[in-house]
PDB file of C-alpha atoms in Angstrom:
ATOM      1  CA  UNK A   1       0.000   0.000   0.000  1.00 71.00           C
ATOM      2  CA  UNK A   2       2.610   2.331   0.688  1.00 71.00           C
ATOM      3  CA  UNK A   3       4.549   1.758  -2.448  1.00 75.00           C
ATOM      4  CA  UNK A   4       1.384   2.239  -4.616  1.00 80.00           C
ATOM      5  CA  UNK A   5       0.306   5.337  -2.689  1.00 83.00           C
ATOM      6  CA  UNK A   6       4.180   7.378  -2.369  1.00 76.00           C
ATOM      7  CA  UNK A   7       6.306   4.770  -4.791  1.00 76.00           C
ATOM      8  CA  UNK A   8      10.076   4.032  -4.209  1.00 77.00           C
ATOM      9  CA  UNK A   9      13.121   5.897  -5.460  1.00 73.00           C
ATOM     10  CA  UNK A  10      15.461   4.854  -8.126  1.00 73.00           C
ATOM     11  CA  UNK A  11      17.618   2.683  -5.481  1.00 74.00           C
ATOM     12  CA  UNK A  12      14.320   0.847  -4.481  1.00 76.00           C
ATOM     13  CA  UNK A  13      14.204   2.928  -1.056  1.00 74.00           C
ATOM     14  CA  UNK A  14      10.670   3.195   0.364  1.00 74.00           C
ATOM     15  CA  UNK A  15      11.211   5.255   3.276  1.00 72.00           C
ATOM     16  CA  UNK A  16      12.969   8.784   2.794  1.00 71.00           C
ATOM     17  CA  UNK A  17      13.045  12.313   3.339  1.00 75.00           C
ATOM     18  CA  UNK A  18      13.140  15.577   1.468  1.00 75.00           C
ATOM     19  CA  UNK A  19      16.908  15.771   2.104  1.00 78.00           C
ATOM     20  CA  UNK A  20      17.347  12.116   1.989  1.00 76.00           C
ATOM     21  CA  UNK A  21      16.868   9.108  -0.123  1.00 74.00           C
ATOM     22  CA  UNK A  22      16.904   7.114   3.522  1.00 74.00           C
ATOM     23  CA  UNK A  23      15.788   7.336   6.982  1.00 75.00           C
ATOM     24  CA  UNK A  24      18.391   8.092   8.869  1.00 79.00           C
ATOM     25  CA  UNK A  25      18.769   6.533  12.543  1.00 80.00           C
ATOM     26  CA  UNK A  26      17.697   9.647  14.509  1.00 84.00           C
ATOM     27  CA  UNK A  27      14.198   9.237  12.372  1.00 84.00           C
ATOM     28  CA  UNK A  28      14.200   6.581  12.277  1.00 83.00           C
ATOM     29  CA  UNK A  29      13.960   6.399  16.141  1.00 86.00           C
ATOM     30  CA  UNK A  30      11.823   9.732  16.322  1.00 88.00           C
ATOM     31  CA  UNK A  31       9.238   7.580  13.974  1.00 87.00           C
ATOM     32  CA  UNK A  32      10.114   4.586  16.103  1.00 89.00           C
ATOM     33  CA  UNK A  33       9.233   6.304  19.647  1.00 91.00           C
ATOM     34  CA  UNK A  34       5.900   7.992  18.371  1.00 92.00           C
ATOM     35  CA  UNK A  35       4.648   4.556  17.132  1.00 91.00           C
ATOM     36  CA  UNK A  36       5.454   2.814  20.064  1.00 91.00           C
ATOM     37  CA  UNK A  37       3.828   5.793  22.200  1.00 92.00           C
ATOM     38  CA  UNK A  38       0.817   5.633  20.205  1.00 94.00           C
ATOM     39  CA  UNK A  39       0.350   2.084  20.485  1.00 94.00           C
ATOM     40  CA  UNK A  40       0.238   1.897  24.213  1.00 94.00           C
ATOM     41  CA  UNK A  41       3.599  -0.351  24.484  1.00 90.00           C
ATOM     42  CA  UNK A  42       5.899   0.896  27.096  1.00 88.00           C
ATOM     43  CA  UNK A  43       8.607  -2.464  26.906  1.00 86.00           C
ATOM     44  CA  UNK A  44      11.687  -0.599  25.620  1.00 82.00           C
ATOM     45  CA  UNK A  45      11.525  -2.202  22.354  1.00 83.00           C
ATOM     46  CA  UNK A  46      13.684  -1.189  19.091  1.00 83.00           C
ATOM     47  CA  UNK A  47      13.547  -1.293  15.607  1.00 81.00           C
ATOM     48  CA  UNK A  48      16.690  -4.239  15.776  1.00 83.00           C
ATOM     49  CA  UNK A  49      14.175  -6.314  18.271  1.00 85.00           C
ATOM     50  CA  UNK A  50      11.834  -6.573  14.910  1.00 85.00           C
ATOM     51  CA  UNK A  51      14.903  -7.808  13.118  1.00 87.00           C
ATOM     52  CA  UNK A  52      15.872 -10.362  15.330  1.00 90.00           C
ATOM     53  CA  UNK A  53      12.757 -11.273  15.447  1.00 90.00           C
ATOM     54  CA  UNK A  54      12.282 -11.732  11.997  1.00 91.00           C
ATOM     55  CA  UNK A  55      15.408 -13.790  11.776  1.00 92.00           C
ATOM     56  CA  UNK A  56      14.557 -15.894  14.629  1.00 91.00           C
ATOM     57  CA  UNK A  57      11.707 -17.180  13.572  1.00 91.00           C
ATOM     58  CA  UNK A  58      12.696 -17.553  10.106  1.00 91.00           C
ATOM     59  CA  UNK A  59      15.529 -19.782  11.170  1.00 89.00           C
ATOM     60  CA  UNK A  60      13.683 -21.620  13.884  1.00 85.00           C
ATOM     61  CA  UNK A  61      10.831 -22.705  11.536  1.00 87.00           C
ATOM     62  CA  UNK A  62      13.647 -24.104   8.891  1.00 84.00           C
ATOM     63  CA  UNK A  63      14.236 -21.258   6.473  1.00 90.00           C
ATOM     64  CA  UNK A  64      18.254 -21.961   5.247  1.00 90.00           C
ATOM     65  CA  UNK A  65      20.262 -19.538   6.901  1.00 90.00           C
ATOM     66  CA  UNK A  66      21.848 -18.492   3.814  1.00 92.00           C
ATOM     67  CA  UNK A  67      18.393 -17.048   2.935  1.00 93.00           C
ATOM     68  CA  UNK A  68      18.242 -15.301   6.188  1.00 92.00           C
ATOM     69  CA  UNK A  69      21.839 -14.118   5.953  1.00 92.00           C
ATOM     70  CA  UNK A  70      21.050 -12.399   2.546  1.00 92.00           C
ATOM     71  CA  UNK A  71      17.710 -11.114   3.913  1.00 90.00           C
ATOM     72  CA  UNK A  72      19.542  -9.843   6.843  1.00 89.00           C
ATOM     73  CA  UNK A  73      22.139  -7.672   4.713  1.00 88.00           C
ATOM     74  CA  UNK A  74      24.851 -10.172   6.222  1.00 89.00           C
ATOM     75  CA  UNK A  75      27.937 -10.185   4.114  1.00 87.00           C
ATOM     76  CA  UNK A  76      28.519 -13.978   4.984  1.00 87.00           C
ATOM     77  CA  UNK A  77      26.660 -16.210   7.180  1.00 90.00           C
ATOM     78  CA  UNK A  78      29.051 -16.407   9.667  1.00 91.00           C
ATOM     79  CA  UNK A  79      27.915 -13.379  11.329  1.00 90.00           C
ATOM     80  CA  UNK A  80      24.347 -14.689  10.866  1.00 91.00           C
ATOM     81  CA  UNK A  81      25.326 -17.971  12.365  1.00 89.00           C
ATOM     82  CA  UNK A  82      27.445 -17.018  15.171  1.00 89.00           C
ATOM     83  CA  UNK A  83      24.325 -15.164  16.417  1.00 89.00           C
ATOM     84  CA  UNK A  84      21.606 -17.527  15.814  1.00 88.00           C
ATOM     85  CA  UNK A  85      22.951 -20.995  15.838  1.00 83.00           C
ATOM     86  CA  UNK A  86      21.457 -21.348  19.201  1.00 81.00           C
ATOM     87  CA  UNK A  87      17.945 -21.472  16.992  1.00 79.00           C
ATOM     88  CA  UNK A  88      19.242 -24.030  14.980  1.00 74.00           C
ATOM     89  CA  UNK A  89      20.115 -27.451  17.458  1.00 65.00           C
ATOM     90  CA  UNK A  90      18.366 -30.089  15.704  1.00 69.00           C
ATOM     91  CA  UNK A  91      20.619 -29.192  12.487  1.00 66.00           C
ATOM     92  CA  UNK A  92      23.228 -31.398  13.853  1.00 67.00           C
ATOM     93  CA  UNK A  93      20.632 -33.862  14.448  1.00 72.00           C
ATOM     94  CA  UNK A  94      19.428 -34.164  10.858  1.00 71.00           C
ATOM     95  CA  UNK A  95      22.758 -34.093   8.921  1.00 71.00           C
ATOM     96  CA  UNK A  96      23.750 -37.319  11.233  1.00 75.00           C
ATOM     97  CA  UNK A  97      20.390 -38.603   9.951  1.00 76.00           C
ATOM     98  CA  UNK A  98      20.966 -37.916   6.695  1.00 75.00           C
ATOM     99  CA  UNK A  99      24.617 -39.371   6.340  1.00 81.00           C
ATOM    100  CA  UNK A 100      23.102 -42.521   7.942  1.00 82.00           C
ATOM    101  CA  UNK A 101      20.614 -42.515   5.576  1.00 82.00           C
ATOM    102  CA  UNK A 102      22.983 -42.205   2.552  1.00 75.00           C
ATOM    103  CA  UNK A 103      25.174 -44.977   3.958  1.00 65.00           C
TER     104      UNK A 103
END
């Protein structure tokens, strides 16, 4: 809806300003704080809890973490995996499974 109603620049950004072709963090935040305060929730959320959100529950319902690396903006997945691998125990569990299976 919002792309139909105020479209996206030539980079593909959705969200800008008059000075810039992206939010920057301070409005990101103002925007942030106003929302939140409108909605009623005082838990000190943050934009990156949304993100890590996203990514948890991406990887913890089986979505390959290269997908969610890429998705993420991650230039490798090592960052990805070095901060979610504790979502991802049973992957251990189902390469054994699968090596036993090929053998």
């Amino acid at each position: 809806m919002y792309e139909a109603k105020y479209g996206a620049d030539s980079d593909g950004y959705l969200l800008r300003t008059q000075r810039s072709p992206f939010w920057a963090h301070t409005t990101l935040q103002y925007q942030w704080d106003a929302a939140r305060k409108k909605a009623g929730i005082i838990r000190k959320l943050n934009p990156y809890s949304l993100r890590h959100y996203f990514a948890s529950n991406c990887l913890s319902k089986g979505i390959p973490i290269t997908d969610v690396a890429e998705w993420m903006g991650h230039k490798n997945i090592g960052m990805t995996f070095r901060i979610y691998r504790h979502l991802m125990p049973a992957s251990i569990g189902r390469a054994a499974k699968a090596l036993n299976e090929g053998l």
